[in-house]
Amino acid sequence: VKIIKRILAVLTVVIITVPVIAISVSLLISSPNSGKEIAEKKGLKHRMAIAHRGASYYAPELTIPAFETARDYGADYLETDVQRTKDGVLINYHDDDLKRTTNVEEIFPGRENDPVGSFTYAELMKLDAGSWFNEAHPERARPGFAGLKIPRFEEYIDSALSDKNNCGILIELKKPEYYPGIEKQILDALRNKGWLDKKYKPVVKVEKITGDLPVQWGLSKQRVILQTFDYESLKILKSLAPEIGRNLLIDDKSIKQYKTFEKMIELAVENESEMGPWGYMAWPWFVRKVHKTDKYFFVWTIDTGLYFRLFTFFGVDGVITNRSDKFLEFLGRELSDTPENILKKYN
Ligand code: G3P
Ligand code: CA
């Protein structure tokens, strides 16, 4: 009798706790495909491979070889960081100063800690933005990287299109508070290049993904997405070009400023932006909350198979990665060409 009582007690506990756990878990996490419908509605691919600073594992970040390599192996979008020179030229550059990825110390001694925006375009053209990569990564070094220039924003735009692949462009306004009016300037550059023209039809690649609708790259209104950590700048972008896609980037500083992740979601809703949280915020309960408000979840910057598996299981939609080649492979999408082949001309 005692044993039967014990078994009954255990069964009762199991019968009560298992559904409670199952319900709690289902309330916390979303299914890996919970963003699929949202993506389709917005004209975005559900899982996309976004080349962070170009194919920055294989070539110096934010240079033309990095952009072209990612384009030619088949990345969906090229991510860049845009800043402005002292004389008003838009350039692709990430850091506040030039010392990590150029030879500024050698060419302009004493100015190595000066902000990028204190240099004229002509001055920047004296810098080598490629040799640092050869020194930092001898196993991936190529003689042709030496002497590469920091590209103008317009050169980056052009690098997204070729007869091999047409990428979307994901443009980060880096520290826009340093560059008043940069929002309009970026939009003007895109407009001048025809990228904001509704009738603009670059070479179109129609891709059939098994079980999915065909996706026409280069025709989607989402071929340009603008992103920034700076909410004020995002508001300006909305007022200037409401129809162009926006993404609110989020890191720990944003959370410090706005207090909670939920507040960030509110801001994204208010601004009609998608959401781009830093990797450690891609918890399933956050992904769920983002999807609940009909937002696409971009995650950055994750580079390993383990994280690809984990975060796609959690339901993230777009992956901003230095290893967009690996992520494409993870998705079962064959590379159009190998980085090795594409980069041969820099040997
Ligand atoms: O695309 C988002 C990501 O690029 C933000 O961080 O520092 O690489 O510009 P960061
Ligand atoms: Ca960036």
Short mmCIF file of C-alpha atoms and ligand atoms in Angstrom, two decimals:
data_model
loop_
_atom_site.label_atom_id
_atom_site.label_comp_id
_atom_site.label_asym_id
_atom_site.label_seq_id
_atom_site.Cartn_x
_atom_site.Cartn_y
_atom_site.Cartn_z
CA VAL A 1 0.00 0.00 0.00
CA LYS A 2 2.87 2.31 0.93
CA ILE A 3 4.54 1.70 -2.43
CA ILE A 4 1.30 2.34 -4.30
CA LYS A 5 0.83 5.58 -2.37
CA ARG A 6 4.37 6.63 -3.23
CA ILE A 7 3.88 5.82 -6.92
CA LEU A 8 0.64 7.80 -6.92
CA ALA A 9 2.36 10.75 -5.26
CA VAL A 10 5.16 10.70 -7.83
CA LEU A 11 2.67 10.41 -10.68
CA THR A 12 0.66 13.33 -9.33
CA VAL A 13 3.79 15.48 -9.16
CA VAL A 14 4.77 14.50 -12.70
CA ILE A 15 1.26 15.10 -14.07
CA ILE A 16 1.17 18.56 -12.54
CA THR A 17 4.74 19.71 -13.10
CA VAL A 18 5.30 18.52 -16.69
CA PRO A 19 2.48 20.64 -18.21
CA VAL A 20 3.44 23.59 -16.00
CA ILE A 21 7.03 23.38 -17.23
CA ALA A 22 5.89 22.89 -20.84
CA ILE A 23 3.54 25.89 -20.67
CA SER A 24 6.19 28.10 -19.03
CA VAL A 25 8.80 27.14 -21.62
CA SER A 26 6.39 27.73 -24.51
CA LEU A 27 5.59 31.14 -23.07
CA LEU A 28 9.26 31.99 -22.93
CA ILE A 29 10.55 30.74 -26.24
CA SER A 30 9.36 31.03 -29.78
CA SER A 31 9.63 28.44 -32.49
CA PRO A 32 12.72 28.67 -34.71
CA ASN A 33 10.42 29.74 -37.56
CA SER A 34 8.37 32.30 -35.68
CA GLY A 35 9.86 35.13 -37.76
CA LYS A 36 9.13 33.54 -41.13
CA GLU A 37 5.79 35.19 -41.77
CA ILE A 38 7.06 38.54 -40.53
CA ALA A 39 10.00 38.32 -42.92
CA GLU A 40 7.82 37.40 -45.88
CA LYS A 41 5.39 40.20 -45.17
CA LYS A 42 8.25 42.68 -45.13
CA GLY A 43 9.92 41.43 -48.29
CA LEU A 44 12.90 40.09 -46.39
CA LYS A 45 14.44 36.68 -46.56
CA HIS A 46 13.72 34.77 -43.37
CA ARG A 47 17.26 33.71 -42.60
CA MET A 48 19.80 35.89 -44.19
CA ALA A 49 23.55 36.00 -44.25
CA ILE A 50 24.82 39.54 -43.78
CA ALA A 51 28.50 40.12 -44.39
CA HIS A 52 29.73 42.18 -41.44
CA ARG A 53 32.16 44.79 -42.81
CA GLY A 54 32.20 42.66 -45.98
CA ALA A 55 33.93 39.28 -45.99
CA SER A 56 36.07 40.59 -43.17
CA TYR A 57 37.54 37.22 -42.29
CA TYR A 58 39.16 36.94 -45.71
CA ALA A 59 40.06 40.53 -46.59
CA PRO A 60 40.66 43.81 -44.76
CA GLU A 61 37.35 44.96 -43.30
CA LEU A 62 35.34 47.61 -45.13
CA THR A 63 37.51 47.57 -48.24
CA ILE A 64 36.38 46.83 -51.79
CA PRO A 65 37.92 43.30 -51.83
CA ALA A 66 35.99 42.50 -48.63
CA PHE A 67 32.71 43.72 -50.13
CA GLU A 68 33.25 42.08 -53.50
CA THR A 69 34.24 38.75 -52.00
CA ALA A 70 31.07 38.53 -49.92
CA ARG A 71 29.03 39.58 -52.93
CA ASP A 72 30.60 36.98 -55.19
CA TYR A 73 30.21 34.03 -52.86
CA GLY A 74 26.55 34.91 -52.43
CA ALA A 75 25.95 36.89 -49.23
CA ASP A 76 22.50 38.45 -48.96
CA TYR A 77 23.57 41.86 -47.66
CA LEU A 78 26.81 43.79 -47.23
CA GLU A 79 27.06 45.60 -43.91
CA THR A 80 29.09 48.79 -43.65
CA ASP A 81 29.84 51.65 -41.26
CA VAL A 82 29.64 55.14 -42.68
CA GLN A 83 31.44 58.26 -41.43
CA ARG A 84 32.42 61.57 -43.04
CA THR A 85 35.71 63.32 -43.75
CA LYS A 86 36.48 66.89 -42.69
CA ASP A 87 35.67 68.07 -46.21
CA GLY A 88 32.36 66.25 -46.37
CA VAL A 89 33.10 62.97 -48.17
CA LEU A 90 31.21 59.87 -47.02
CA ILE A 91 33.54 56.97 -46.34
CA ASN A 92 33.33 53.41 -45.02
CA TYR A 93 35.11 53.29 -41.70
CA HIS A 94 34.37 51.74 -38.33
CA ASP A 95 36.62 53.08 -35.57
CA ASP A 96 36.74 56.57 -34.05
CA ASP A 97 40.40 56.91 -35.05
CA LEU A 98 42.57 55.42 -37.76
CA LYS A 99 45.26 53.57 -35.87
CA ARG A 100 43.93 50.01 -35.82
CA THR A 101 43.48 49.53 -39.55
CA THR A 102 45.75 52.06 -41.27
CA ASN A 103 49.35 53.30 -41.16
CA VAL A 104 48.28 56.72 -39.83
CA GLU A 105 51.12 56.70 -37.26
CA GLU A 106 53.66 56.53 -40.06
CA ILE A 107 52.03 59.03 -42.45
CA PHE A 108 50.66 61.53 -39.93
CA PRO A 109 52.72 61.10 -36.75
CA GLY A 110 50.96 62.63 -33.75
CA ARG A 111 47.51 62.36 -35.33
CA GLU A 112 46.94 58.67 -34.62
CA ASN A 113 44.35 59.37 -31.93
CA ASP A 114 42.56 62.09 -33.88
CA PRO A 115 39.01 61.40 -34.98
CA VAL A 116 38.45 60.13 -38.50
CA GLY A 117 36.34 63.20 -39.26
CA SER A 118 39.30 65.51 -38.65
CA PHE A 119 41.04 64.18 -41.80
CA THR A 120 40.30 65.39 -45.32
CA TYR A 121 39.57 62.89 -48.04
CA ALA A 122 42.90 63.66 -49.72
CA GLU A 123 44.67 62.90 -46.45
CA LEU A 124 42.85 59.60 -46.05
CA MET A 125 43.89 58.62 -49.56
CA LYS A 126 47.53 58.68 -48.40
CA LEU A 127 46.80 55.84 -45.98
CA ASP A 128 47.20 52.11 -46.47
CA ALA A 129 44.08 50.37 -45.16
CA GLY A 130 45.14 46.85 -46.09
CA SER A 131 48.62 46.03 -44.74
CA TRP A 132 47.44 45.82 -41.14
CA PHE A 133 45.41 42.75 -42.15
CA ASN A 134 48.47 41.02 -43.59
CA GLU A 135 50.35 41.65 -40.37
CA ALA A 136 47.47 40.62 -38.11
CA HIS A 137 46.54 37.51 -40.13
CA PRO A 138 49.65 36.18 -41.91
CA GLU A 139 47.82 32.96 -42.79
CA ARG A 140 45.26 34.96 -44.79
CA ALA A 141 47.64 37.66 -46.02
CA ARG A 142 47.81 38.58 -49.73
CA PRO A 143 50.33 40.94 -51.31
CA GLY A 144 47.51 42.69 -53.20
CA PHE A 145 45.95 43.86 -49.93
CA ALA A 146 48.88 46.17 -49.26
CA GLY A 147 48.03 49.75 -50.12
CA LEU A 148 44.24 49.32 -50.26
CA LYS A 149 42.32 52.56 -49.80
CA ILE A 150 39.43 53.42 -47.55
CA PRO A 151 36.52 53.36 -50.00
CA ARG A 152 34.08 56.19 -50.54
CA PHE A 153 30.50 55.33 -49.68
CA GLU A 154 29.56 55.45 -53.38
CA GLU A 155 32.19 52.81 -54.16
CA TYR A 156 30.65 50.56 -51.53
CA ILE A 157 27.20 51.02 -53.09
CA ASP A 158 28.58 50.03 -56.49
CA SER A 159 30.36 47.02 -55.03
CA ALA A 160 27.04 45.41 -54.09
CA LEU A 161 26.07 44.68 -57.69
CA SER A 162 27.66 42.44 -60.28
CA ASP A 163 26.65 39.87 -62.83
CA LYS A 164 27.40 37.22 -60.19
CA ASN A 165 25.18 38.43 -57.38
CA ASN A 166 23.22 41.45 -56.23
CA CYS A 167 23.43 42.12 -52.54
CA GLY A 168 21.25 44.27 -50.43
CA ILE A 169 23.06 46.96 -48.47
CA LEU A 170 22.85 47.32 -44.70
CA ILE A 171 24.26 50.71 -43.84
CA GLU A 172 25.23 51.65 -40.30
CA LEU A 173 25.45 55.34 -39.50
CA LYS A 174 28.41 55.25 -37.14
CA LYS A 175 28.32 57.97 -34.46
CA PRO A 176 25.95 60.17 -36.49
CA GLU A 177 26.02 62.73 -33.69
CA TYR A 178 29.53 63.69 -34.92
CA TYR A 179 28.20 64.37 -38.41
CA PRO A 180 25.17 66.66 -38.49
CA GLY A 181 23.10 66.16 -41.64
CA ILE A 182 24.70 62.81 -42.50
CA GLU A 183 21.28 61.15 -42.74
CA LYS A 184 20.26 63.33 -45.68
CA GLN A 185 23.68 63.04 -47.25
CA ILE A 186 23.51 59.24 -47.20
CA LEU A 187 19.99 59.25 -48.62
CA ASP A 188 21.07 61.68 -51.36
CA ALA A 189 23.98 59.43 -52.31
CA LEU A 190 21.67 56.42 -52.50
CA ARG A 191 19.17 58.41 -54.54
CA ASN A 192 21.86 59.63 -56.93
CA LYS A 193 22.91 56.04 -57.48
CA GLY A 194 19.29 55.11 -58.23
CA TRP A 195 18.93 52.85 -55.20
CA LEU A 196 15.87 54.64 -53.89
CA ASP A 197 14.11 54.76 -57.22
CA LYS A 198 11.09 52.48 -57.16
CA LYS A 199 11.57 51.68 -60.84
CA TYR A 200 15.25 50.88 -60.38
CA LYS A 201 15.95 47.36 -61.55
CA PRO A 202 19.50 46.19 -61.23
CA VAL A 203 20.33 42.77 -62.66
CA VAL A 204 17.87 40.49 -60.97
CA LYS A 205 18.69 37.13 -59.57
CA VAL A 206 15.67 34.95 -58.95
CA GLU A 207 16.41 32.40 -56.34
CA LYS A 208 14.23 29.42 -55.62
CA ILE A 209 14.55 28.21 -52.11
CA THR A 210 12.99 24.81 -51.57
CA GLY A 211 9.59 25.16 -50.02
CA ASP A 212 9.75 28.92 -50.16
CA LEU A 213 8.60 31.65 -52.47
CA PRO A 214 11.11 32.78 -55.07
CA VAL A 215 13.04 35.79 -53.84
CA GLN A 216 13.99 38.48 -56.30
CA TRP A 217 17.10 40.23 -55.17
CA GLY A 218 17.53 43.78 -56.24
CA LEU A 219 13.81 44.42 -56.60
CA SER A 220 12.75 44.34 -53.01
CA LYS A 221 12.00 47.69 -51.43
CA GLN A 222 14.23 46.38 -48.68
CA ARG A 223 17.36 46.33 -50.78
CA VAL A 224 18.55 49.21 -48.59
CA ILE A 225 18.34 49.07 -44.81
CA LEU A 226 19.68 51.84 -42.61
CA GLN A 227 20.75 51.09 -39.08
CA THR A 228 22.25 52.84 -36.09
CA PHE A 229 22.51 52.74 -32.32
CA ASP A 230 21.47 56.39 -32.27
CA TYR A 231 17.71 56.62 -31.85
CA GLU A 232 17.60 60.34 -32.70
CA SER A 233 19.29 59.62 -36.00
CA LEU A 234 16.83 56.84 -36.72
CA LYS A 235 13.99 59.30 -36.16
CA ILE A 236 15.56 61.69 -38.67
CA LEU A 237 15.80 58.83 -41.17
CA LYS A 238 12.14 58.05 -40.67
CA SER A 239 11.12 61.63 -41.26
CA LEU A 240 13.30 61.95 -44.38
CA ALA A 241 12.60 58.58 -45.98
CA PRO A 242 9.82 56.74 -44.17
CA GLU A 243 9.65 53.99 -46.78
CA ILE A 244 13.31 52.90 -46.46
CA GLY A 245 13.95 50.03 -44.04
CA ARG A 246 15.41 50.88 -40.64
CA ASN A 247 17.02 48.80 -37.93
CA LEU A 248 17.55 49.87 -34.33
CA LEU A 249 20.86 48.50 -33.08
CA ILE A 250 21.04 47.61 -29.41
CA ASP A 251 23.99 46.97 -27.14
CA ASP A 252 24.60 47.21 -23.41
CA LYS A 253 25.04 51.00 -23.67
CA SER A 254 21.56 51.29 -25.20
CA ILE A 255 20.11 49.29 -22.33
CA LYS A 256 21.94 51.54 -19.85
CA GLN A 257 20.46 54.57 -21.57
CA TYR A 258 16.92 53.32 -22.05
CA LYS A 259 16.84 50.96 -19.02
CA THR A 260 15.13 47.87 -20.46
CA PHE A 261 14.98 45.74 -23.56
CA GLU A 262 11.22 46.22 -23.55
CA LYS A 263 11.72 49.98 -23.79
CA MET A 264 13.92 49.41 -26.83
CA ILE A 265 11.10 47.40 -28.41
CA GLU A 266 8.75 50.34 -27.76
CA LEU A 267 11.18 52.69 -29.50
CA ALA A 268 11.46 50.35 -32.49
CA VAL A 269 7.67 50.14 -32.71
CA GLU A 270 7.37 53.93 -32.49
CA ASN A 271 9.96 54.37 -35.22
CA GLU A 272 8.78 51.46 -37.38
CA SER A 273 12.24 49.94 -37.26
CA GLU A 274 13.40 46.34 -37.09
CA MET A 275 15.59 45.28 -34.16
CA GLY A 276 19.31 44.53 -34.12
CA PRO A 277 20.41 43.30 -30.69
CA TRP A 278 23.90 42.26 -29.79
CA GLY A 279 24.38 38.47 -29.62
CA TYR A 280 24.14 38.11 -25.88
CA MET A 281 20.63 39.58 -26.04
CA ALA A 282 19.34 36.95 -28.43
CA TRP A 283 17.65 35.03 -25.62
CA PRO A 284 14.60 33.13 -26.81
CA TRP A 285 12.27 35.22 -24.64
CA PHE A 286 13.62 38.41 -26.24
CA VAL A 287 13.29 36.93 -29.73
CA ARG A 288 9.71 36.04 -28.87
CA LYS A 289 8.94 39.56 -27.66
CA VAL A 290 10.45 41.09 -30.80
CA HIS A 291 8.43 38.78 -33.06
CA LYS A 292 5.29 39.51 -31.08
CA THR A 293 5.56 43.13 -32.15
CA ASP A 294 6.03 42.09 -35.78
CA LYS A 295 9.71 42.97 -35.89
CA TYR A 296 12.50 41.22 -37.76
CA PHE A 297 15.37 40.15 -35.45
CA PHE A 298 18.89 40.90 -36.72
CA VAL A 299 21.61 39.52 -34.47
CA TRP A 300 25.30 40.56 -34.48
CA THR A 301 28.12 39.52 -34.59
CA ILE A 302 28.18 35.74 -34.34
CA ASP A 303 30.70 33.67 -36.22
CA THR A 304 30.72 30.04 -35.11
CA GLY A 305 28.65 26.98 -35.96
CA LEU A 306 27.60 26.56 -32.36
CA TYR A 307 26.11 30.05 -32.23
CA PHE A 308 24.53 29.70 -35.68
CA ARG A 309 22.78 26.58 -34.43
CA LEU A 310 21.80 28.03 -31.08
CA PHE A 311 20.52 31.39 -32.26
CA THR A 312 18.60 30.05 -35.26
CA PHE A 313 17.01 27.58 -32.85
CA PHE A 314 16.04 30.56 -30.72
CA GLY A 315 14.44 32.09 -33.83
CA VAL A 316 16.71 34.94 -34.99
CA ASP A 317 16.09 36.02 -38.58
CA GLY A 318 19.11 37.88 -39.97
CA VAL A 319 22.65 37.03 -38.93
CA ILE A 320 25.29 39.75 -39.20
CA THR A 321 28.55 37.84 -39.26
CA ASN A 322 32.22 37.99 -40.21
CA ARG A 323 31.73 34.44 -41.51
CA SER A 324 28.80 34.92 -43.87
CA ASP A 325 30.33 32.10 -45.98
CA LYS A 326 30.03 29.71 -43.04
CA PHE A 327 26.53 30.87 -42.26
CA LEU A 328 25.45 30.30 -45.88
CA GLU A 329 26.86 26.79 -45.65
CA PHE A 330 25.09 26.29 -42.34
CA LEU A 331 21.84 27.23 -44.10
CA GLY A 332 22.58 24.64 -46.77
CA ARG A 333 23.15 27.30 -49.42
CA GLU A 334 26.04 26.56 -51.68
CA LEU A 335 28.61 29.34 -52.19
CA SER A 336 28.61 30.67 -55.77
CA ASP A 337 32.40 30.60 -55.65
CA THR A 338 35.08 30.02 -53.03
CA PRO A 339 36.72 33.00 -51.29
CA GLU A 340 40.04 31.53 -52.45
CA ASN A 341 39.03 31.78 -56.11
CA ILE A 342 37.50 35.20 -55.76
CA LEU A 343 40.56 36.60 -54.03
CA LYS A 344 43.13 35.14 -56.44
CA LYS A 345 43.61 38.52 -58.10
CA TYR A 346 45.09 39.88 -54.85
CA ASN A 347 47.85 37.27 -54.72
O1 G3P B 1 25.73 45.49 -37.74
C1 G3P B 1 25.84 45.70 -36.38
C2 G3P B 1 27.22 45.79 -35.89
O2 G3P B 1 28.08 46.11 -36.96
C3 G3P B 1 27.38 46.79 -34.81
O3 G3P B 1 28.63 46.77 -34.24
O4 G3P B 1 30.81 47.74 -33.79
O5 G3P B 1 30.60 46.08 -35.59
O6 G3P B 1 29.67 48.35 -35.90
P1 G3P B 1 29.98 47.25 -34.92
CA CA B 2 28.67 48.11 -38.02
#
